[in-house]
Amino acid sequence: MKKLFFVMAAVAALLTSCSKDDTFGGPTRGKVTFEVSTPELATRAYGDGQTAKVLKYAVYDMIEEANGKSVYEGSTQFANNSLTTTVSIDLVEGRKYSVIFWAESENSPYTFDVEDKTVSYTNVNALTANNENYDAFFAYVPEDKVKVGQVVGVDLKRPFAQLNIATNDAVKAEALGVVVENTAVTVDGVYTSFNLATGEVEGQPTTVTFASAPQIPDNETIEGLENYDLLSTNYVLVNLEKLV
C-alpha cells in the first residue's frame, strides 16, 4: 500500500508540474498601439482626403516566411471630420511583425489583396471622372518599428498622382457659347496595381479612361489653383520616380 501511495503521489506531482509549465511557459502577449493619421492636404471639398474613412490593416509575421505571412486582418473607421484614429493590436512579444495600413472610401474602386500586399482596380473599365471616392492612402510599418508595449505613429500618404485639369478661360468660352458640363479623361502610362510593402507600381503601364461625368462645381478648387476653374480631378497610379 505504501508503494502504491508513493507512485500515485509522484504521478500527481508530475501532472502539477506540467500544468504550471503550460500556464507560465507560453508566449508573452501585449498590445502595440498605432496612431494613424491622414495628411491634412487642404480645407476644400475636393482633394482633401476626407472621403477615405475606411481604414483596413494587415499584420505579417516576418519570421514565419521570408516575405511575411498574414496573421491578422482588421478594419476600423475614421470619425467624421477626423484625420486621426487609433488601432491597438495584440501581438506576441519577441516575434517580428510588419503592418500595412490602407485607407479608402466606402465606395472605393480598389481591391486590397492581403497576401500579395497589393491594391488594384476592381474593374478598371468602370471608372468615371471626378470621383472623390477614388482617393486613398497607405502606409507600411517595417518590423523594426513594431514592438509590443509601444505607441507607433503612422503617417499615411497618397500612392497616386492627383491629375487636375483647370482653365482660366471659362468666362471667355461661355461668351462664345461653349459651356463645359461634363469631362472625361484618358491617361496613357497608368498602372493598375500598387505594392503597399514596397511602395512601387506593378505590372505594365496601360491606358486608363475615366468616363464622362459632371465637371467639378464652380465653387470648388484645389490648393494652388484658386484662380482657375477646376474642370476635372482624377487619381492615377504612375511611376512617381519618373514623374520627378
Coordinates of C-alpha atoms in Angstrom, one line a residue:
M1 CA 0.0 0.0 0.0
K2 CA 2.8 2.4 0.8
K3 CA 4.5 1.7 -2.6
L4 CA 1.2 2.4 -4.4
F5 CA 0.6 5.6 -2.4
F6 CA 4.1 6.9 -3.3
V7 CA 3.5 6.1 -7.1
M8 CA 0.2 7.9 -7.1
A9 CA 1.9 10.9 -5.3
A10 CA 4.6 11.0 -7.9
V11 CA 2.1 11.0 -10.8
A12 CA 0.2 13.8 -9.2
A13 CA 3.3 15.9 -8.7
L14 CA 4.3 15.3 -12.4
L15 CA 0.8 16.4 -13.6
T16 CA 1.1 19.5 -11.4
S17 CA 4.5 20.4 -12.8
C18 CA 3.2 20.0 -16.4
S19 CA 0.2 22.2 -15.7
K20 CA 2.4 25.0 -14.3
D21 CA 4.7 24.9 -17.4
D22 CA 1.7 25.2 -19.7
T23 CA 0.4 28.2 -17.9
F24 CA 3.6 30.2 -17.4
G25 CA 5.9 28.9 -20.1
G26 CA 3.8 30.1 -23.1
P27 CA 4.5 33.2 -25.2
T28 CA 4.1 36.7 -23.7
R29 CA 1.5 38.8 -25.5
G30 CA 0.9 42.5 -25.4
K31 CA -0.6 45.4 -27.4
V32 CA 1.0 47.6 -30.0
T33 CA -0.9 50.9 -30.5
F34 CA -0.8 52.7 -33.8
E35 CA -1.8 56.3 -34.0
V36 CA -2.8 56.6 -37.7
S37 CA -3.1 59.9 -39.4
T38 CA -4.2 61.0 -42.9
P39 CA -2.3 64.1 -44.1
E40 CA -4.2 67.4 -43.8
L41 CA -4.0 68.1 -47.5
A42 CA -6.4 71.0 -47.8
T43 CA -9.5 72.5 -46.4
R44 CA -11.6 72.4 -49.5
A45 CA -14.1 69.7 -50.5
Y46 CA -12.0 68.3 -53.4
G47 CA -8.7 66.7 -52.9
D48 CA -8.7 67.0 -49.1
G49 CA -8.7 63.2 -48.4
Q50 CA -11.8 63.3 -46.3
T51 CA -13.6 60.5 -48.3
A52 CA -11.1 57.9 -47.2
K53 CA -12.7 56.9 -43.9
V54 CA -12.4 53.1 -44.0
L55 CA -9.0 52.0 -42.6
K56 CA -8.0 48.4 -43.3
Y57 CA -4.9 46.8 -41.9
A58 CA -3.0 43.5 -42.1
V59 CA -0.2 42.2 -39.8
Y60 CA 2.6 40.0 -41.2
D61 CA 4.8 37.5 -39.3
M62 CA 8.3 38.2 -40.7
I63 CA 9.8 35.0 -39.1
E64 CA 7.2 32.6 -40.5
E65 CA 8.2 33.3 -44.1
A66 CA 10.9 35.4 -45.7
N67 CA 8.4 37.8 -47.2
G68 CA 6.0 37.7 -44.2
K69 CA 2.7 35.8 -43.8
S70 CA -0.5 37.5 -42.9
V71 CA -1.5 36.6 -39.3
Y72 CA -4.1 39.2 -38.6
E73 CA -6.5 41.4 -40.5
G74 CA -8.8 44.1 -39.3
S75 CA -10.6 47.4 -40.2
T76 CA -11.9 50.5 -38.4
Q77 CA -13.3 53.9 -39.4
F78 CA -12.1 57.4 -39.1
A79 CA -14.6 59.5 -37.3
N80 CA -16.4 62.3 -39.2
N81 CA -14.2 65.3 -39.7
S82 CA -11.2 63.5 -38.1
L83 CA -8.0 62.6 -39.8
T84 CA -6.6 60.5 -37.0
T85 CA -7.6 57.2 -35.4
T86 CA -6.0 54.7 -33.0
V87 CA -5.6 51.0 -33.7
S88 CA -4.4 48.5 -30.9
I89 CA -3.3 45.0 -31.9
D90 CA -2.5 42.1 -29.6
L91 CA 0.8 40.5 -30.7
V92 CA 3.4 38.0 -29.3
E93 CA 6.5 39.6 -27.8
G94 CA 9.7 38.6 -29.4
R95 CA 8.2 37.9 -32.8
K96 CA 8.9 40.2 -35.8
Y97 CA 5.9 41.8 -37.5
S98 CA 5.3 44.3 -40.2
V99 CA 2.0 46.1 -40.7
I100 CA 0.2 47.5 -43.8
F101 CA -2.5 50.2 -43.5
W102 CA -4.9 51.1 -46.3
A103 CA -7.5 53.9 -46.1
E104 CA -10.2 54.1 -48.7
S105 CA -13.8 55.3 -49.1
E106 CA -16.8 53.0 -48.7
N107 CA -17.3 53.1 -52.4
S108 CA -13.7 52.5 -53.3
P109 CA -12.9 51.0 -56.8
Y110 CA -9.9 49.1 -55.3
T111 CA -9.3 45.6 -54.1
F112 CA -6.8 45.1 -51.2
D113 CA -5.1 41.7 -51.7
V114 CA -3.7 41.0 -48.2
E115 CA -1.5 38.1 -49.1
D116 CA 0.0 39.8 -52.2
K117 CA 0.2 43.1 -50.3
T118 CA -1.2 44.9 -53.3
V119 CA -4.2 47.1 -54.2
S120 CA -5.6 47.1 -57.7
Y121 CA -8.6 48.3 -59.6
T122 CA -11.6 46.0 -59.0
N123 CA -12.9 46.9 -62.5
V124 CA -10.6 49.3 -64.4
N125 CA -13.3 49.6 -67.2
A126 CA -15.9 51.0 -64.9
L127 CA -14.0 54.2 -63.7
T128 CA -15.7 57.6 -64.0
A129 CA -14.2 61.1 -63.9
N130 CA -14.2 63.4 -61.0
N131 CA -14.9 60.8 -58.3
E132 CA -13.6 61.7 -54.9
N133 CA -14.3 58.1 -53.7
Y134 CA -11.2 57.1 -55.7
D135 CA -8.9 58.9 -53.2
A136 CA -7.0 56.6 -50.9
F137 CA -3.9 56.4 -48.6
F138 CA -1.4 53.8 -47.4
A139 CA 1.5 53.2 -45.0
Y140 CA 3.9 50.3 -44.5
V141 CA 5.3 49.9 -41.0
P142 CA 8.5 47.8 -41.0
E143 CA 9.4 45.2 -38.4
D144 CA 11.9 47.3 -36.6
K145 CA 9.1 49.8 -35.7
V146 CA 6.6 47.2 -34.4
K147 CA 7.3 46.4 -30.7
V148 CA 4.9 45.2 -28.0
G149 CA 4.0 47.9 -25.5
Q150 CA 4.9 50.8 -27.7
V151 CA 2.9 53.5 -29.4
V152 CA 3.8 53.9 -33.1
G153 CA 2.9 57.0 -35.1
V154 CA 1.8 56.2 -38.7
D155 CA 1.5 58.9 -41.3
L156 CA -0.5 57.7 -44.3
K157 CA 0.4 59.0 -47.8
R158 CA -1.3 59.0 -51.1
P159 CA 0.0 56.5 -53.6
F160 CA -1.4 58.3 -56.6
A161 CA -0.6 61.3 -58.7
Q162 CA -3.6 63.7 -58.5
L163 CA -4.3 64.8 -62.0
N164 CA -6.0 68.2 -62.0
I165 CA -7.3 69.9 -65.2
A166 CA -8.3 73.6 -64.8
T167 CA -8.8 76.6 -67.1
N168 CA -8.8 80.4 -66.8
D169 CA -10.8 80.9 -70.0
A170 CA -14.2 79.7 -68.8
V171 CA -15.8 83.2 -69.0
K172 CA -14.5 83.8 -72.5
A173 CA -15.6 80.3 -73.6
E174 CA -19.1 80.9 -72.2
A175 CA -19.3 84.2 -74.1
L176 CA -18.7 82.2 -77.2
G177 CA -21.3 79.7 -76.4
V178 CA -19.0 77.0 -75.1
V179 CA -20.1 75.6 -71.7
V180 CA -18.5 72.6 -70.2
E181 CA -20.9 70.4 -68.3
N182 CA -19.1 67.0 -68.3
T183 CA -15.5 65.9 -68.6
A184 CA -13.8 62.6 -69.4
V185 CA -10.1 61.9 -69.2
T186 CA -7.9 59.3 -70.9
V187 CA -4.4 58.8 -69.5
D188 CA -1.6 56.8 -71.0
G189 CA 1.2 55.2 -68.9
V190 CA -1.0 54.3 -66.0
Y191 CA -0.6 51.2 -63.8
T192 CA -3.4 49.2 -62.4
S193 CA -1.7 47.6 -59.4
F194 CA 0.4 49.0 -56.5
N195 CA 2.6 47.2 -53.9
L196 CA 1.9 48.5 -50.5
A197 CA 5.0 47.0 -49.0
T198 CA 7.5 48.3 -51.5
G199 CA 5.6 51.5 -52.4
E200 CA 6.0 50.7 -56.1
V201 CA 3.7 50.2 -59.1
E202 CA 3.5 46.7 -60.6
G203 CA 2.9 45.3 -64.0
Q204 CA 3.0 47.1 -67.3
P205 CA 1.7 50.6 -67.9
T206 CA -1.5 50.9 -69.9
T207 CA -4.2 53.4 -71.0
V208 CA -6.9 54.1 -68.5
T209 CA -10.1 56.0 -69.3
F210 CA -12.2 57.9 -66.7
A211 CA -15.6 58.0 -68.3
S212 CA -17.6 61.2 -68.8
A213 CA -19.1 62.6 -65.6
P214 CA -20.3 66.1 -64.4
Q215 CA -17.4 68.5 -64.0
I216 CA -16.4 69.7 -60.6
P217 CA -18.7 72.5 -59.3
D218 CA -17.6 76.1 -60.0
N219 CA -17.2 76.9 -56.3
E220 CA -14.7 74.2 -55.7
T221 CA -11.0 74.4 -56.2
I222 CA -7.7 72.8 -55.3
E223 CA -4.8 74.4 -53.4
G224 CA -2.6 76.3 -55.8
L225 CA -5.4 76.6 -58.4
E226 CA -7.5 79.2 -56.7
N227 CA -7.5 81.5 -59.7
Y228 CA -8.7 78.8 -62.1
D229 CA -11.9 77.0 -62.8
L230 CA -11.4 73.3 -61.9
L231 CA -12.7 71.0 -64.6
S232 CA -11.6 67.6 -63.5
T233 CA -9.7 65.8 -60.7
N234 CA -8.6 62.2 -61.0
Y235 CA -6.2 59.8 -59.3
V236 CA -3.8 57.7 -61.3
L237 CA -1.2 55.1 -60.4
V238 CA 2.1 56.1 -62.1
N239 CA 5.8 55.7 -61.6
L240 CA 6.3 58.7 -59.3
E241 CA 10.1 58.5 -59.6
K242 CA 9.7 59.0 -63.4
L243 CA 7.4 61.9 -62.8
V244 CA 10.0 63.6 -60.6

